[in-house]
PDB file of C-alpha atoms and ligand atoms in Angstrom:
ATOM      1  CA  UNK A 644       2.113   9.158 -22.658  1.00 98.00           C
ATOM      2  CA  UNK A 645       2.837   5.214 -24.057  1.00 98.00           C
ATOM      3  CA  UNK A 646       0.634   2.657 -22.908  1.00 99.00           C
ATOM      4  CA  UNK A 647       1.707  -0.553 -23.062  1.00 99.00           C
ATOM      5  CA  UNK A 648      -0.142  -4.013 -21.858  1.00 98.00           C
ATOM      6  CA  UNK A 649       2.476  -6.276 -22.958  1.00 98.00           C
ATOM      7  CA  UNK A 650       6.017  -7.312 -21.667  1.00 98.00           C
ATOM      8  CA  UNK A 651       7.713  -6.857 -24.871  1.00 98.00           C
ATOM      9  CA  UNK A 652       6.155  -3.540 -25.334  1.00 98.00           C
ATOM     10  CA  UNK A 653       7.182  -2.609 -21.787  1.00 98.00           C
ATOM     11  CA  UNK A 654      10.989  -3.031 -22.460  1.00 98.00           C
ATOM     12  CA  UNK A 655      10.809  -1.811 -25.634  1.00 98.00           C
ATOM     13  CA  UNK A 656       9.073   0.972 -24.304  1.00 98.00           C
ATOM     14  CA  UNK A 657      11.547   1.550 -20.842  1.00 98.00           C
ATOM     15  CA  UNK A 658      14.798   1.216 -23.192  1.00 98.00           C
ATOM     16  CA  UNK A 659      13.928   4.448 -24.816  1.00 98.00           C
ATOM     17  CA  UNK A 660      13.818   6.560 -21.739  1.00 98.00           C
ATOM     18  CA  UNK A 661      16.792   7.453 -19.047  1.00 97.00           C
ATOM     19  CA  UNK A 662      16.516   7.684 -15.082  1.00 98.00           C
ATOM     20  CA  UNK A 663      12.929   6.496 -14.505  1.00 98.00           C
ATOM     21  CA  UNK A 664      11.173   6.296 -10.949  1.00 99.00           C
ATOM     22  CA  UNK A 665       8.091   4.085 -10.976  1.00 99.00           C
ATOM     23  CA  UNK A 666       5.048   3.650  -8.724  1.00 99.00           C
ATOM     24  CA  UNK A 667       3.230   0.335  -8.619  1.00 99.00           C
ATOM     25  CA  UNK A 668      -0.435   0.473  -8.288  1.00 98.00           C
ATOM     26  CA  UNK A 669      -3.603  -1.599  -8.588  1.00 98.00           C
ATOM     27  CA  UNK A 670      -5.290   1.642 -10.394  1.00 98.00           C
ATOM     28  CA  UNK A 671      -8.747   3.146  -9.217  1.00 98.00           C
ATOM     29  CA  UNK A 672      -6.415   6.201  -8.413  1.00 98.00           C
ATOM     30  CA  UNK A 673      -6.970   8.711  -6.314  1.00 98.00           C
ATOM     31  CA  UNK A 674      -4.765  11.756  -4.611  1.00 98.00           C
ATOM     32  CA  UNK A 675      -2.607   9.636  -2.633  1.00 98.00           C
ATOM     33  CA  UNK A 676      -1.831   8.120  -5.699  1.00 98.00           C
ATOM     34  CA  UNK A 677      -1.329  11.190  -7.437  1.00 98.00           C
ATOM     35  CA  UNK A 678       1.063  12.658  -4.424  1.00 98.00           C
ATOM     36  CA  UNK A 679       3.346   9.634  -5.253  1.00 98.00           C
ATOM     37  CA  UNK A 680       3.533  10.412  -8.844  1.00 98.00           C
ATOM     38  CA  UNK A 681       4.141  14.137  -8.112  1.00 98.00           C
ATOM     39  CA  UNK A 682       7.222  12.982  -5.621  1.00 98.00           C
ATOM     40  CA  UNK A 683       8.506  10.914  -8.185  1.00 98.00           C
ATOM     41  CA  UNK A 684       9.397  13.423 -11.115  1.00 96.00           C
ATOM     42  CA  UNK A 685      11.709  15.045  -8.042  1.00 97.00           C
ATOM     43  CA  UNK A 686      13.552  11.572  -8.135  1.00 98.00           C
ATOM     44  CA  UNK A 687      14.015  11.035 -11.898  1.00 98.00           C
ATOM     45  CA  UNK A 688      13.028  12.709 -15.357  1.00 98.00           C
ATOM     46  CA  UNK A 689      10.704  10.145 -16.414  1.00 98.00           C
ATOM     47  CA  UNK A 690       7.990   8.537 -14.772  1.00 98.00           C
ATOM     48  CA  UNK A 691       6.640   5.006 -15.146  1.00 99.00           C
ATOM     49  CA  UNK A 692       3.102   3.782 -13.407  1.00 99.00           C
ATOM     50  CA  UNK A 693       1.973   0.193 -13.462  1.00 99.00           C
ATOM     51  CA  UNK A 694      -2.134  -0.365 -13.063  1.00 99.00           C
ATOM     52  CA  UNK A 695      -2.532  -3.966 -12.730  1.00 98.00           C
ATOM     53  CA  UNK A 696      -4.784  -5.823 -10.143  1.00 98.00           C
ATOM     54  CA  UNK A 697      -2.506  -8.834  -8.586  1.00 98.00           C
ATOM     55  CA  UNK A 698      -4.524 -11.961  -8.771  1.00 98.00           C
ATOM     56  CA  UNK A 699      -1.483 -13.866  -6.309  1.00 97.00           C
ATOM     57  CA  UNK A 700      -2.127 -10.466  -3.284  1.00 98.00           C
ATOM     58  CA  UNK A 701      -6.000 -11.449  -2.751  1.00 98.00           C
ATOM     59  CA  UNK A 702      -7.321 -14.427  -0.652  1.00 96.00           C
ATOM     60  CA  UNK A 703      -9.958 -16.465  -1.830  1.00 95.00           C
ATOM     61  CA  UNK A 704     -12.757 -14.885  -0.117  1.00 94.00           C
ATOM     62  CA  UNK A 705     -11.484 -11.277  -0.672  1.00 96.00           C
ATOM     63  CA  UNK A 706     -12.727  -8.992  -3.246  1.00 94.00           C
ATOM     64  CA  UNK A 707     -10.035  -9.701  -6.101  1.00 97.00           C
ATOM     65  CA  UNK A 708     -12.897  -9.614  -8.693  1.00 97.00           C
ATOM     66  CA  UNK A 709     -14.781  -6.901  -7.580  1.00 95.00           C
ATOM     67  CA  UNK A 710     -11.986  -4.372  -7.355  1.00 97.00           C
ATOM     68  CA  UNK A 711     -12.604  -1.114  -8.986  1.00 97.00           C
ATOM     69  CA  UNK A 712     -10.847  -1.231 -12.452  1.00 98.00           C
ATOM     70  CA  UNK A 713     -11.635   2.186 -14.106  1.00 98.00           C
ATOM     71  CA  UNK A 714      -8.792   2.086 -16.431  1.00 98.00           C
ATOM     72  CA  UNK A 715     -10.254   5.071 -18.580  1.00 98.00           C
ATOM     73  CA  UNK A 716     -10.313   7.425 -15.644  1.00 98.00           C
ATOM     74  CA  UNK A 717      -7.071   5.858 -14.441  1.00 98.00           C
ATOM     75  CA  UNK A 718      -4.894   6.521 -17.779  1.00 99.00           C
ATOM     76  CA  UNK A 719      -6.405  10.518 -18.019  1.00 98.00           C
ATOM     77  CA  UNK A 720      -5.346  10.864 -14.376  1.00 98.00           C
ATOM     78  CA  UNK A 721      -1.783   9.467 -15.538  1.00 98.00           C
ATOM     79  CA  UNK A 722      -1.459  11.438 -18.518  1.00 98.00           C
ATOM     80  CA  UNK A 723      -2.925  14.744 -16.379  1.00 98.00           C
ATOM     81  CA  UNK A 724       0.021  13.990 -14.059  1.00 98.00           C
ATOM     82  CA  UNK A 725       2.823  14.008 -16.653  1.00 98.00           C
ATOM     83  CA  UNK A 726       3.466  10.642 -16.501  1.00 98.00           C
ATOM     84  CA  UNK A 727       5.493   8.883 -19.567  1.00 98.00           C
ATOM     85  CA  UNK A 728       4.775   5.492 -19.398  1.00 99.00           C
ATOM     86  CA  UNK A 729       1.552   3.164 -17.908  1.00 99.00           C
ATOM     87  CA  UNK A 730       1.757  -0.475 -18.149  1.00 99.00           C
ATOM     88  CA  UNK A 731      -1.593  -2.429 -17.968  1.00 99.00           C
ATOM     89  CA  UNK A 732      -1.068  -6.116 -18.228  1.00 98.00           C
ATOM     90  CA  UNK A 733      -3.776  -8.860 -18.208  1.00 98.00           C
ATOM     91  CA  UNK A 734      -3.224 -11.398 -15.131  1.00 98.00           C
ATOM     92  CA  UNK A 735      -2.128 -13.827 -18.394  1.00 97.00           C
ATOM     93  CA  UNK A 736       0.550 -11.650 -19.310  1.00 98.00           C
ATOM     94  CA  UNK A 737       2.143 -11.424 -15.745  1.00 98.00           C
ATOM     95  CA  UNK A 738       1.581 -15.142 -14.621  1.00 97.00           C
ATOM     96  CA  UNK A 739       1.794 -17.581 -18.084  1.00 96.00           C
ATOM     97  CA  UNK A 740       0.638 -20.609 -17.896  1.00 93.00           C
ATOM     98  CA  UNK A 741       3.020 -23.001 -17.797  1.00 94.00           C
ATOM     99  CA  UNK A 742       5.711 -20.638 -15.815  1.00 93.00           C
ATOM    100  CA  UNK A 743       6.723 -22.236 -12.775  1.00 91.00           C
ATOM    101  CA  UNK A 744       5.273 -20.551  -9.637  1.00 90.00           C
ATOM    102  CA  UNK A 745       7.837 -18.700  -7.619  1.00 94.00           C
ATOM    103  CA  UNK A 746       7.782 -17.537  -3.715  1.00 96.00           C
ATOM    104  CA  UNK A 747       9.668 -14.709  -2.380  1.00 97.00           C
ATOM    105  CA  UNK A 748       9.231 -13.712   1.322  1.00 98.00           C
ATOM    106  CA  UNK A 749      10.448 -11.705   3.918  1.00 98.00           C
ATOM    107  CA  UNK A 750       9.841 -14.654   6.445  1.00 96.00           C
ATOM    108  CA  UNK A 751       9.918 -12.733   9.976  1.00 95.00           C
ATOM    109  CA  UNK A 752       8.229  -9.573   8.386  1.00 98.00           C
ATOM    110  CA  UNK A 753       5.110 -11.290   6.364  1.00 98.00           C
ATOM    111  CA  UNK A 754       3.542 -13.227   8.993  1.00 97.00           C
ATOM    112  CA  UNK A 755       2.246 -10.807  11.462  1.00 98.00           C
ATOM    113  CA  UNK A 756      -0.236  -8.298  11.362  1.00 98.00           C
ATOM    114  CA  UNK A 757      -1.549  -8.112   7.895  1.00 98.00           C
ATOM    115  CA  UNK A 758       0.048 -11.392   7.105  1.00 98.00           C
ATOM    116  CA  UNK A 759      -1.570 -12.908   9.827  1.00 98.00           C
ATOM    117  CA  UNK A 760      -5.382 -11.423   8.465  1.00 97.00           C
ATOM    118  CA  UNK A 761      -4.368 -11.929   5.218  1.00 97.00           C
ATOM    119  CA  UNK A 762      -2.734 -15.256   4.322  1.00 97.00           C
ATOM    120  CA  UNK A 763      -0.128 -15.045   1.398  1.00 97.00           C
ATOM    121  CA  UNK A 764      -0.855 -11.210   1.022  1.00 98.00           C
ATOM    122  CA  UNK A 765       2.510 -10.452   1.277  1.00 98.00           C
ATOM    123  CA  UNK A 766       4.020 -13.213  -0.986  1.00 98.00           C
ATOM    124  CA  UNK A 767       1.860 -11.858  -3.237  1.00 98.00           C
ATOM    125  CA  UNK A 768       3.134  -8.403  -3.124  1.00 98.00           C
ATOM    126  CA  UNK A 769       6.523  -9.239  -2.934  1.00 98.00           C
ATOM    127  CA  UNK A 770       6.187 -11.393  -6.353  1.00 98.00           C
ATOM    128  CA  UNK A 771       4.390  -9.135  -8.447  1.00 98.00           C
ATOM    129  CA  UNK A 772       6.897  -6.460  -7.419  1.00 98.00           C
ATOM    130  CA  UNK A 773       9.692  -8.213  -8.398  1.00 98.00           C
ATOM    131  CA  UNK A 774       8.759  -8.808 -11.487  1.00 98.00           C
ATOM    132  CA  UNK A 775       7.801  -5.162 -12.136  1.00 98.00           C
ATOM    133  CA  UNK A 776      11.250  -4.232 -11.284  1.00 98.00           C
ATOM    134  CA  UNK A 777      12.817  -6.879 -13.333  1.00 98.00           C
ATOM    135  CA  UNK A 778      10.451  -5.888 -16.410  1.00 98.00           C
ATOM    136  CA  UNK A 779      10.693  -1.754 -15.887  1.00 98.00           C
ATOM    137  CA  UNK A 780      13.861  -1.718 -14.237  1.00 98.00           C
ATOM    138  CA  UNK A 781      13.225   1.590 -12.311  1.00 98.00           C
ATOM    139  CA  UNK A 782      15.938   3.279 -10.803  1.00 98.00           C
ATOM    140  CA  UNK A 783      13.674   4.547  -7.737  1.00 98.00           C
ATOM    141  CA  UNK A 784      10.476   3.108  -6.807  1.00 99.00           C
ATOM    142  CA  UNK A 785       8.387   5.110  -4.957  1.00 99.00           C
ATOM    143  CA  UNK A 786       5.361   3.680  -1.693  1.00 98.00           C
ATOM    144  CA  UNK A 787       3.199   5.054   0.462  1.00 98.00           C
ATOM    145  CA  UNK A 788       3.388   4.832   4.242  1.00 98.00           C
ATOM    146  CA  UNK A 789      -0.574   4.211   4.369  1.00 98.00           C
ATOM    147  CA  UNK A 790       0.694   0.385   3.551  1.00 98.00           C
ATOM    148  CA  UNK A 791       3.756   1.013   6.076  1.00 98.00           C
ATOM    149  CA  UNK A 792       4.482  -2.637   6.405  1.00 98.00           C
ATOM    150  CA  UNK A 793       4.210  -3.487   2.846  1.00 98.00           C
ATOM    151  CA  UNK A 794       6.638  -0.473   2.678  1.00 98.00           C
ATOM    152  CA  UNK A 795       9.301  -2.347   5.191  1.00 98.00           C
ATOM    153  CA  UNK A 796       9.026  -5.628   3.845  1.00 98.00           C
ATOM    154  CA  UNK A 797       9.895  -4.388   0.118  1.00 99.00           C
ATOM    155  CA  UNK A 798      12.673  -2.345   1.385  1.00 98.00           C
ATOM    156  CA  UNK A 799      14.317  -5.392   2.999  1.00 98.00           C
ATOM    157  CA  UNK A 800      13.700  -7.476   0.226  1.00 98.00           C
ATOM    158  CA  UNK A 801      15.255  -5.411  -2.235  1.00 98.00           C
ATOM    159  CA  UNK A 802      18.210  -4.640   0.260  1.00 98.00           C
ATOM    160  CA  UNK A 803      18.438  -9.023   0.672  1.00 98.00           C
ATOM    161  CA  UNK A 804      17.932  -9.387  -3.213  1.00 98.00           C
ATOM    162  CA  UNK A 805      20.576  -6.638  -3.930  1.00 98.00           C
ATOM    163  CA  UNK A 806      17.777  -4.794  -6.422  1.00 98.00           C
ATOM    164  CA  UNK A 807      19.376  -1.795  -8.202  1.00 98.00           C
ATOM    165  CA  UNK A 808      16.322   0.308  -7.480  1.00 98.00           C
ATOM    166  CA  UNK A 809      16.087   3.686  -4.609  1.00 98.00           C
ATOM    167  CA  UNK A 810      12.868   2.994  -2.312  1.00 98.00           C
ATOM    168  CA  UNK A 811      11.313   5.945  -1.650  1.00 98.00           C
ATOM    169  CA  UNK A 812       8.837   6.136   1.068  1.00 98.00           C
ATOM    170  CA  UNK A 813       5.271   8.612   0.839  1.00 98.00           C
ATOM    171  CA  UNK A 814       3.619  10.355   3.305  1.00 98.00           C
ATOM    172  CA  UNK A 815      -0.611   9.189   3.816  1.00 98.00           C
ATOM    173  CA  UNK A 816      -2.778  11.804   1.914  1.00 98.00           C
ATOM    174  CA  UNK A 817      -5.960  12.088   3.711  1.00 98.00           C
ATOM    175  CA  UNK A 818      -9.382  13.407   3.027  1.00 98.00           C
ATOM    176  CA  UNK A 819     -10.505  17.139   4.278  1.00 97.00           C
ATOM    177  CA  UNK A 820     -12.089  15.029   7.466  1.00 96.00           C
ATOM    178  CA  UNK A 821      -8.626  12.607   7.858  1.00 98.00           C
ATOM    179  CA  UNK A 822      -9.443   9.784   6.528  1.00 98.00           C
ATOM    180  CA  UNK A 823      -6.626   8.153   4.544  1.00 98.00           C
ATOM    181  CA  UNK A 824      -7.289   8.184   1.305  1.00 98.00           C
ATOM    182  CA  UNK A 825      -7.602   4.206  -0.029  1.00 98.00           C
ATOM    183  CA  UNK A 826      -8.967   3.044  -3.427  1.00 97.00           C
ATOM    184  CA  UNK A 827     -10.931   1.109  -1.351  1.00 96.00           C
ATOM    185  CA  UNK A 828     -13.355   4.045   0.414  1.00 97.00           C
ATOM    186  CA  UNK A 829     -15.145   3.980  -2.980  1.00 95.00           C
ATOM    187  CA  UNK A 830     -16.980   0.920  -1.030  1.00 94.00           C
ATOM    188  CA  UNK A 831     -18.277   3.173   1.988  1.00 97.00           C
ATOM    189  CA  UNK A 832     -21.512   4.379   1.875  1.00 96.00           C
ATOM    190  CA  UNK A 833     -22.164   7.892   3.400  1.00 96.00           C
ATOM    191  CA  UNK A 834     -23.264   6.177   7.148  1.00 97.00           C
ATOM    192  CA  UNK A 835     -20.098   3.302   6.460  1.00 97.00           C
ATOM    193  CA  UNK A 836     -17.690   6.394   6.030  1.00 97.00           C
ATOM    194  CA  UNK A 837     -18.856   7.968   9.160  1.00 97.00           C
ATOM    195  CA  UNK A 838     -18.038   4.923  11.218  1.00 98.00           C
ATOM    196  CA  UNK A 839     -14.726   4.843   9.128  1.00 98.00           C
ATOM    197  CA  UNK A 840     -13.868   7.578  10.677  1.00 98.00           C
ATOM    198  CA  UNK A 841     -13.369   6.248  14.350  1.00 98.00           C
ATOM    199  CA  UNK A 842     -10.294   4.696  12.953  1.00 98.00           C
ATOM    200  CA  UNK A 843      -8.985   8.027  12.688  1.00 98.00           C
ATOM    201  CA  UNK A 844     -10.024   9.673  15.344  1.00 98.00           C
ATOM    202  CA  UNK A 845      -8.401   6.627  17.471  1.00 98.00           C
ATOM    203  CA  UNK A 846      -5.146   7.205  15.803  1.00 98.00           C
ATOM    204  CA  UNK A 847      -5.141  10.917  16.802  1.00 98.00           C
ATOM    205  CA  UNK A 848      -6.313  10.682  19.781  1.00 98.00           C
ATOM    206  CA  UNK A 849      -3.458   8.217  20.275  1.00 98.00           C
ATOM    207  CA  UNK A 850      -1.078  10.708  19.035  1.00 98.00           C
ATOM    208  CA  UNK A 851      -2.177  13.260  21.687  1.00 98.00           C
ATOM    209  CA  UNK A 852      -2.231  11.323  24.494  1.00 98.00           C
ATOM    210  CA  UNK A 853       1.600  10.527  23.785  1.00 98.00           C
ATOM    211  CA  UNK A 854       2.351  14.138  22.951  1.00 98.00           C
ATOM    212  CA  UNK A 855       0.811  14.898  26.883  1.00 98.00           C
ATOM    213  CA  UNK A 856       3.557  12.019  28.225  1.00 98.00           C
ATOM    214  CA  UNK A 857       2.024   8.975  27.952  1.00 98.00           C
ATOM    215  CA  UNK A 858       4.077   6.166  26.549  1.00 98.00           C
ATOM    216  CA  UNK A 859       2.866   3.194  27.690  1.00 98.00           C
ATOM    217  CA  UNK A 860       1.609   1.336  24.306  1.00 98.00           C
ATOM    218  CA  UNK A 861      -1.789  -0.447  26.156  1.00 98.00           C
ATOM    219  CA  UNK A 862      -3.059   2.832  27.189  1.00 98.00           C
ATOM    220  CA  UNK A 863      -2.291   4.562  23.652  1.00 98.00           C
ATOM    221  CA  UNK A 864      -3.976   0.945  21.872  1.00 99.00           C
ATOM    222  CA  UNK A 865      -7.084   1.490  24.384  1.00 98.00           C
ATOM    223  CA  UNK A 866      -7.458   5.017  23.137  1.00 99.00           C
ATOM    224  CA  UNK A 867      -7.370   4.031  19.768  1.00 99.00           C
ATOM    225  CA  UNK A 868      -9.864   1.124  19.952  1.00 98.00           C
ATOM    226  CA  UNK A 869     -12.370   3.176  21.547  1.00 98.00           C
ATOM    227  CA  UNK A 870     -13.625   5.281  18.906  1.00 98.00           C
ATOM    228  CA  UNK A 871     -13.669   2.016  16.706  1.00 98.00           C
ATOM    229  CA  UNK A 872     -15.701   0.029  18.925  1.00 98.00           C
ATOM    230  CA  UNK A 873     -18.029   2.782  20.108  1.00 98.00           C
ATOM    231  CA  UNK A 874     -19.455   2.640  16.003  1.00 98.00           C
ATOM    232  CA  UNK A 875     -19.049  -1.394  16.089  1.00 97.00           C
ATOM    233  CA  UNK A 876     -16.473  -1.434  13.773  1.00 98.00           C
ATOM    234  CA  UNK A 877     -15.319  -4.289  13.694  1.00 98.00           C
ATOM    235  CA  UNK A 878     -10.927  -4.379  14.639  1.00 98.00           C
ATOM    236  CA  UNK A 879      -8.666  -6.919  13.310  1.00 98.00           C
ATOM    237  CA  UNK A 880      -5.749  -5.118  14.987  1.00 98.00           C
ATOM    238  CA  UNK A 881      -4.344  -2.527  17.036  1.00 98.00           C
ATOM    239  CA  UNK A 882      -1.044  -2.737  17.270  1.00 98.00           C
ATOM    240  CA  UNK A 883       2.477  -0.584  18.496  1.00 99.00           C
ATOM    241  CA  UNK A 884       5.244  -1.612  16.719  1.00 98.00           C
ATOM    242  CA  UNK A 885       8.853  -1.132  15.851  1.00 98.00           C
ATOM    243  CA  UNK A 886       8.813   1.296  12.618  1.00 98.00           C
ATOM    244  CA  UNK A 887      11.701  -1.835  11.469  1.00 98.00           C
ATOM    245  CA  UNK A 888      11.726  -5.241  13.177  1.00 98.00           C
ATOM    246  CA  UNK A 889       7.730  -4.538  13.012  1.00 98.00           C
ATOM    247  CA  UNK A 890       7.361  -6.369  16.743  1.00 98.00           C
ATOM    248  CA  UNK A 891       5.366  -4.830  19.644  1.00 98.00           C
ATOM    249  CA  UNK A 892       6.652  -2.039  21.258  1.00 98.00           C
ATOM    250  CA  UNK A 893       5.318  -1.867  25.000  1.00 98.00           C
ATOM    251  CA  UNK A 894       6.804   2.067  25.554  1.00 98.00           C
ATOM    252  CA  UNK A 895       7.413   4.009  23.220  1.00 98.00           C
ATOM    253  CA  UNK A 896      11.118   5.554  23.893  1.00 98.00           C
ATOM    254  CA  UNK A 897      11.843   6.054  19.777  1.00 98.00           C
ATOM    255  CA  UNK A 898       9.550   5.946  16.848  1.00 98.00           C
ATOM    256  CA  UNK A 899       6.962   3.554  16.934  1.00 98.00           C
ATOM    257  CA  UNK A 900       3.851   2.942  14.245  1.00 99.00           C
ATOM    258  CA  UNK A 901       0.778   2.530  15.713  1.00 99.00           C
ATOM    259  CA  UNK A 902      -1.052   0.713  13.212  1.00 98.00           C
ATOM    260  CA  UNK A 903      -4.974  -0.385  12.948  1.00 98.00           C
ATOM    261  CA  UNK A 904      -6.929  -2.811  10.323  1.00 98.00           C
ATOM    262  CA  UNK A 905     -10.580  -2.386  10.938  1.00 98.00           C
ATOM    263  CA  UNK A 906     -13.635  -4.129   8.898  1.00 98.00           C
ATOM    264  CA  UNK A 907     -16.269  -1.265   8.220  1.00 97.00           C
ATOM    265  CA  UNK A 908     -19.536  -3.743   7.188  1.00 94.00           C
ATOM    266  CA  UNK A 909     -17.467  -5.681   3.843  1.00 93.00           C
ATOM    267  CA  UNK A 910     -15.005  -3.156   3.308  1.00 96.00           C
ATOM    268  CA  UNK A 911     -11.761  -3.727   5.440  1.00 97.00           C
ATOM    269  CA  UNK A 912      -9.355  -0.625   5.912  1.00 98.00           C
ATOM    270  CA  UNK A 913      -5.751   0.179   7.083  1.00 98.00           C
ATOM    271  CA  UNK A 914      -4.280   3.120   8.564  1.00 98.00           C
ATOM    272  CA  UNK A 915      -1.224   4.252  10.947  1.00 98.00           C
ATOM    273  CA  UNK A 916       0.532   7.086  12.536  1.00 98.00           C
ATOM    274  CA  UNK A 917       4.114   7.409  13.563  1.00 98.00           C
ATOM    275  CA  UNK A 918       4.643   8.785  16.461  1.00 98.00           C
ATOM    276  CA  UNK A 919       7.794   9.877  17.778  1.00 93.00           C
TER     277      UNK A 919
HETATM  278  P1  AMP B1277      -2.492   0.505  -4.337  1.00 72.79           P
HETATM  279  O1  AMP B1277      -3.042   0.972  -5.649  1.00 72.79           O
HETATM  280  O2  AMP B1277      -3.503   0.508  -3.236  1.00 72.79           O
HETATM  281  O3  AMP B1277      -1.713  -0.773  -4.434  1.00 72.79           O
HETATM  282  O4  AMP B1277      -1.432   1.617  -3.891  1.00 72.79           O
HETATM  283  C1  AMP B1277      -0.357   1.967  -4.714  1.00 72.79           C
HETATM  284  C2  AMP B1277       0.606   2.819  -3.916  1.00 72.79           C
HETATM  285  O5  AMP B1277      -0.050   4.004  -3.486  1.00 72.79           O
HETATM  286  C3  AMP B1277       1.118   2.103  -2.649  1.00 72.79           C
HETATM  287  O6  AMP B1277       2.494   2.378  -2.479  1.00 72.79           O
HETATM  288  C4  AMP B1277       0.285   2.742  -1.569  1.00 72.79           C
HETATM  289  O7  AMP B1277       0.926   2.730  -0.310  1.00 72.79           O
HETATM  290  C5  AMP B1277       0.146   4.151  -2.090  1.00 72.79           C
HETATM  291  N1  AMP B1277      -1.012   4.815  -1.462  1.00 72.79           N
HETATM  292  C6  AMP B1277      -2.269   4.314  -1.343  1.00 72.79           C
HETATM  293  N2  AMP B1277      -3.042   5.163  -0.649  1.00 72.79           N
HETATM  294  C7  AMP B1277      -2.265   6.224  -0.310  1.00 72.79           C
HETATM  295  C8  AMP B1277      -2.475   7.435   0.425  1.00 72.79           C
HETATM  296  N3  AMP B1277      -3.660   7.726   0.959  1.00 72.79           N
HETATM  297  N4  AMP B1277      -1.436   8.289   0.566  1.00 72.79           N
HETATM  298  C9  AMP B1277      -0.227   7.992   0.027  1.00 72.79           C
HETATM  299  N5  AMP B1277       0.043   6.873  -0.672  1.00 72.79           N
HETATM  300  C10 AMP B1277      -0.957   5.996  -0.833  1.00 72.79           C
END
């Protein structure tokens, strides 16, 4: 396995193998993360992984700096998966001083639900990925549904910026009890992760209610915030929305994500279900 931290090293590095598939990640891995990289050696020979915390992603009150970084654990999980190449840049590497700053968006798709809790997230996202792409040059890029908007709002902006790369979309690993796996549950303590897990247990519940016939989204969003506000969790959103266009779906009549971003004490979480 090569690791690289700079961009010079990167292409260097890239030019030397063939079809590549990379997954983007902010590191502190975990299964999920390792599903993706096990899905990608289906899509190409080599595999490429990024580990970089995105300065331009996090507000200024969220928890940019306190983000697990535990790059030693990180690269032996990459090498145990087989991967071929990791690159670790420093924020200075990835945004130079003296660069001119750049916006792409996906206006329409970036302003509602987690771009309306979380102000330039997806600008954010959408930057640092294009510039991975441009500097690795992947020829399929593989995401997890657990971030299913960040998901749709990449795949239209590679389809609008005519990006050479396949988008390949991940199912959610969860934990034994069904709690999505997110680098983020590291945060939880044992009583938080209990409450964490009305979020869950909303979603299903969701999910069976529609499997018995009912399709009207407010009765499927009540059964989901239920759970959540029975432990005081507090709920940024529960929403029923178009698995594309990403607006709200009042009955569901084709697949629809039913999507929740809840605040367990500091540590804010994300999870969804498609239903169908
Ligand atoms: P992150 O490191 O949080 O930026 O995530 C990197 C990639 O892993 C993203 O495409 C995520 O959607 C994906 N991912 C995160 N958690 C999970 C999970 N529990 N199951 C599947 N994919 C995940």
């Amino acid at each position: 396995m090569i690791v690289v931290h700079t961009l010079a090293a990167c292409r260097a590095e890239r030019q030397k193998l063939g079809r590549l598939a990379f997954i983007p990640t902010m590191g502190a891995l975990h299964p999920g993360h390792l599903s993706l990289f096990a899905t990608a050696r289906k899509h190409a020979p080599h595999v490429a992984v990024s580990l970089f915390v995105n300065p331009t992603q996090f507000g200024p009150t969220e928890d940019f700096t306190k983000y697990p970084r535990p790059i030693e654990t990180d690269l032996a999980l990459c090498e145990a998966a087989g991967v071929d190449l990791v690159f670790n840049p420093s924020p200075e590497e990835m945004y130079r001083p003296g660069t001119p700053d750049l916006v792409v968006d996906v206006p329409g798709l970036t302003s509602i639900l987690e771009g309306k809790h979380r102000l330039g997230h997806f600008k954010g996202v959408c930057l640092i990925v294009t510039k991975l792409f441009n500097i690795i040059r992947p020829d399929a890029a593989l995401f997890g549904q657990k971030d299913f908007q960040q998901l749709r709002i990449l795949t239209a902006m590679v389809e609008a910026l005519d990006l050479p790369v396949e988008m390949v979309s991940c199912p959610t690993l969860r934990d034994a009890d069904g709690l999505a796996m997110s680098s983020r549950n590291r945060y939880l303590s044992a009583e938080d992760r209990v409450r964490a897990l009305s979020i869950t247990r909303g979603l299903f519940a969701a999910e069976a209610e529609f499997k018995r016939g009912i399709t009207q989204t407010n009765r499927l969003i009540a059964t989901i915030q239920k759970p959540i506000l029975e432990q005081h969790v507090n709920i940024d959103y529960v929403a029923a929305v178009d698995p594309v266009t990403l607006k709200n779906i009042e009955v569901v009549t084709g697949p629809t994500v039913l999507a929740v971003a809840a605040r367990v004490g500091k540590t804010r979480l994300i999870d969804n279900l498609v239903i169908a």
